[in-house]
Coordinates of C-alpha atoms in Angstrom, one line a residue:
M69 CA 51.1 -22.8 4.5
G70 CA 52.9 -19.7 3.3
I71 CA 51.4 -16.3 2.5
L72 CA 47.9 -16.4 1.2
V73 CA 46.7 -13.5 -1.1
I74 CA 43.0 -13.3 -1.9
Q75 CA 42.2 -11.3 -5.1
N76 CA 38.6 -10.0 -5.1
D77 CA 38.4 -8.5 -8.5
P78 CA 39.8 -9.3 -12.0
I79 CA 41.2 -5.8 -12.5
V80 CA 42.7 -5.5 -9.0
P81 CA 45.6 -8.0 -9.0
A82 CA 48.5 -8.2 -6.6
G83 CA 50.6 -6.2 -9.0
Q84 CA 54.1 -5.3 -7.7
L85 CA 53.3 -6.8 -4.3
S86 CA 53.9 -10.2 -5.9
A87 CA 57.4 -9.2 -6.9
F88 CA 58.3 -8.3 -3.3
L89 CA 56.6 -11.2 -1.4
G90 CA 58.3 -14.4 -0.8
G91 CA 56.5 -17.7 -1.4
H92 CA 52.8 -16.9 -1.7
E93 CA 49.6 -18.2 -3.3
V94 CA 47.1 -16.0 -5.0
V95 CA 43.5 -17.2 -4.9
R96 CA 41.0 -15.5 -7.3
A97 CA 37.8 -15.4 -5.1
W98 CA 35.2 -14.9 -7.8
E99 CA 36.4 -18.0 -9.7
D100 CA 35.7 -20.4 -6.9
P101 CA 33.9 -19.0 -3.9
A102 CA 33.7 -22.5 -2.4
H103 CA 37.5 -22.6 -2.2
I104 CA 37.4 -19.4 0.0
R105 CA 35.0 -21.3 2.3
E106 CA 37.4 -24.2 2.5
L107 CA 40.3 -21.8 3.3
S108 CA 38.3 -20.2 6.1
R109 CA 38.3 -23.6 7.8
A110 CA 41.7 -24.9 6.8
P111 CA 45.0 -24.5 8.7
L112 CA 45.9 -20.9 8.9
P113 CA 48.4 -19.3 6.4
G114 CA 51.6 -17.8 7.5
A115 CA 50.2 -14.4 6.7
L116 CA 47.1 -13.1 4.8
V117 CA 46.6 -10.4 2.3
L118 CA 43.2 -9.2 1.2
L119 CA 43.3 -7.1 -2.0
G120 CA 40.9 -4.5 -3.2
G121 CA 38.0 -4.5 -5.6
R122 CA 35.1 -2.5 -7.1
A123 CA 32.5 -4.0 -4.7
N124 CA 31.8 -2.5 -1.4
C125 CA 32.5 -4.4 1.9
Y126 CA 28.7 -5.0 2.5
D127 CA 28.0 -6.6 -0.9
D128 CA 27.7 -10.2 0.3
A129 CA 25.0 -10.8 -2.4
G130 CA 27.3 -9.8 -5.2
C131 CA 30.4 -11.3 -3.6
P132 CA 29.3 -14.4 -1.6
W133 CA 32.8 -15.2 -0.5
L134 CA 33.2 -12.0 1.6
E135 CA 31.8 -13.6 4.8
D136 CA 34.3 -16.4 4.5
E137 CA 37.1 -13.8 4.1
R138 CA 35.8 -12.2 7.4
K139 CA 35.9 -15.6 9.1
L140 CA 39.4 -16.3 7.9
M141 CA 40.5 -12.8 9.0
R142 CA 39.0 -13.2 12.5
R143 CA 40.8 -16.5 12.9
C144 CA 44.1 -15.0 11.8
V145 CA 43.9 -12.0 14.1
C146 CA 42.9 -14.2 17.1
A147 CA 45.9 -16.5 16.4
G148 CA 48.3 -13.6 16.0
V149 CA 48.8 -14.1 12.2
R150 CA 49.6 -10.9 10.3
V151 CA 46.8 -9.6 8.0
L152 CA 47.3 -6.9 5.4
G153 CA 44.1 -5.4 3.9
I154 CA 44.3 -3.1 0.9
C155 CA 41.4 -0.7 0.0
L156 CA 38.4 -3.1 0.1
G157 CA 40.6 -5.4 2.2
A158 CA 41.1 -2.6 4.7
Q159 CA 37.4 -1.8 4.7
L160 CA 36.7 -5.4 5.5
I161 CA 39.0 -5.3 8.4
A162 CA 37.3 -2.2 9.8
Q163 CA 33.8 -3.6 9.2
T164 CA 34.6 -7.0 10.6
F165 CA 35.9 -5.8 13.9
G166 CA 33.2 -3.2 14.6
G167 CA 34.1 -0.1 12.5
R168 CA 32.0 1.5 9.8
V169 CA 32.5 2.1 6.1
S170 CA 30.6 4.7 4.2
V171 CA 29.6 3.6 0.6
G172 CA 30.2 6.4 -1.8
D173 CA 31.1 8.8 1.0
M174 CA 29.9 12.4 0.7
A175 CA 33.4 13.8 1.1
G176 CA 34.2 12.4 -2.3
P177 CA 36.5 9.8 -3.9
E178 CA 40.2 9.8 -4.0
Y179 CA 42.1 9.0 -7.2
G180 CA 45.8 9.0 -8.0
A181 CA 48.8 10.2 -6.0
L182 CA 47.9 12.0 -2.8
P183 CA 49.8 13.2 0.3
L184 CA 49.9 11.2 3.5
M185 CA 49.8 12.8 6.9
W186 CA 51.1 10.8 9.9
G187 CA 49.3 11.0 13.3
T188 CA 50.7 11.2 16.8
N189 CA 49.6 7.7 17.9
D190 CA 50.9 5.9 14.8
Q191 CA 53.5 3.7 16.7
A192 CA 51.0 2.0 18.9
G193 CA 49.5 -1.4 18.2
G194 CA 50.6 -5.0 17.7
G195 CA 52.0 -7.1 14.9
G196 CA 55.4 -5.4 14.6
A197 CA 53.7 -1.9 14.4
V198 CA 56.7 0.1 15.8
P199 CA 59.3 -1.4 13.4
L200 CA 56.9 -1.0 10.5
R201 CA 56.2 2.6 11.3
M202 CA 59.9 3.3 11.4
A203 CA 60.3 1.5 8.0
L204 CA 57.5 3.6 6.5
A205 CA 58.9 6.9 7.8
S206 CA 59.8 8.0 4.2
T207 CA 56.3 7.4 2.9
H208 CA 54.6 10.8 2.2
V209 CA 52.7 10.1 -1.0
V210 CA 50.5 7.1 -1.8
F211 CA 48.2 6.1 -4.7
A212 CA 44.5 5.9 -4.1
D213 CA 41.5 4.7 -6.1
H214 CA 38.3 4.5 -4.0
E215 CA 34.8 6.0 -3.5
D216 CA 33.9 4.1 -0.2
A217 CA 35.7 5.1 2.9
I218 CA 36.4 4.0 6.5
V219 CA 34.6 6.6 8.7
A220 CA 34.8 4.8 12.0
L221 CA 37.6 2.5 13.2
P222 CA 36.9 -0.6 15.3
P223 CA 37.2 -0.1 19.1
G224 CA 40.8 -0.5 20.0
A225 CA 42.1 0.2 16.5
R226 CA 44.8 2.8 16.0
E227 CA 45.0 5.3 13.1
W228 CA 48.5 5.7 11.9
A229 CA 48.1 8.1 8.9
R230 CA 45.4 9.8 6.9
S231 CA 44.8 12.0 3.8
D232 CA 43.0 15.2 4.2
K233 CA 39.7 13.2 3.9
Y234 CA 40.1 9.7 5.2
T235 CA 42.0 7.2 7.3
Q236 CA 44.8 5.7 5.1
I237 CA 46.6 3.4 7.5
F238 CA 45.3 1.8 10.7
S239 CA 46.1 -1.2 12.8
F240 CA 43.9 -3.6 14.8
G241 CA 45.9 -6.3 16.6
T242 CA 48.0 -8.1 14.0
A243 CA 45.9 -6.6 11.2
L244 CA 47.0 -3.6 9.2
G245 CA 44.6 -1.8 6.9
V246 CA 45.8 0.6 4.1
Q247 CA 43.1 2.5 2.1
F248 CA 45.6 3.2 -0.7
H249 CA 47.0 0.8 -3.2
P250 CA 50.7 -0.1 -2.6
E251 CA 50.5 -2.8 -5.2
V252 CA 49.6 -0.5 -8.1
T253 CA 51.8 -0.6 -11.2
R254 CA 51.8 1.9 -14.0
E255 CA 49.9 -0.6 -16.2
I256 CA 47.3 -1.1 -13.5
A257 CA 46.9 2.6 -13.0
I258 CA 46.2 3.1 -16.7
V259 CA 43.5 0.3 -16.6
W260 CA 41.8 1.9 -13.6
A261 CA 41.9 5.4 -15.0
S262 CA 40.7 4.2 -18.4
N263 CA 37.6 2.7 -16.8
N264 CA 36.9 5.8 -14.8
D265 CA 35.0 8.6 -16.6
V266 CA 35.7 11.3 -13.9
V267 CA 39.5 11.3 -14.2
D268 CA 42.0 12.2 -16.8
T269 CA 44.2 9.2 -17.5
E270 CA 47.2 11.3 -18.4
D271 CA 47.0 13.2 -15.1
I272 CA 46.7 9.9 -13.1
V273 CA 49.7 8.4 -14.9
A274 CA 51.8 11.6 -14.5
G275 CA 51.1 11.5 -10.8
Y276 CA 52.2 7.8 -10.7
D277 CA 55.3 8.5 -12.7
A278 CA 56.3 11.4 -10.4
H279 CA 56.3 9.2 -7.3
E280 CA 57.0 5.7 -8.8
G281 CA 60.1 5.1 -6.7
E282 CA 58.4 6.1 -3.4
L283 CA 55.3 4.0 -4.2
A284 CA 57.5 0.9 -4.9
S285 CA 59.5 1.5 -1.7
T286 CA 56.2 1.5 0.3
C287 CA 55.0 -1.6 -1.3
K288 CA 58.3 -3.4 -0.6
T289 CA 58.2 -2.4 3.0
L290 CA 54.7 -3.7 3.4
A291 CA 55.6 -6.9 1.7
E292 CA 58.6 -7.4 4.0
W293 CA 56.3 -6.8 7.0
V294 CA 53.8 -9.4 5.7
S295 CA 56.8 -11.8 5.1
G296 CA 58.0 -11.3 8.7
V297 CA 61.2 -9.6 7.9
F298 CA 60.6 -7.3 10.9

């Protein structure tokens, strides 16, 4: 099997990630949760991508497929298969392996373009971490859209980068979690902002436009890592 992308929410698609990935399959989890259960037991994919969503990572009642995503993720990491978790996907990685996610964290949400600060231990870890860190060296601004946050990483995980509030990139074995949205397009940013009463859509889009090239470059780099280019 090639790259498997699991979409968790109708308004959080793969976006520009699909343009940069090689052969891949997108599975819309809410349409057929039983299929996610089948995938959790099937032969492993070449790589796994878990997209974001409006649910929180503890909402198994509202999203009954989440536990099967966790099972698939565990199998992938144990087998050395690369996993990229985006926003909710990153929170699922953290939660699954012993970290903690704060729902509606008191430090507040993050929306739109925001600066990224790289840590001192960002080159440690598995799954091609050092080449990926070198490839991401020019990433200084990312696009966020979240209220929940990773507040404790799993034992053995490494934080690579953060915003002034939260962890933004971390690794755990062959899993990489990014709290921000590398897959976002201008059209997706407009949809999210239009459905969010606490932001100004024009400001969000202006921030996206100002950093569009860098955002796309980061997405391309992550897609190449998932695809095994380095």
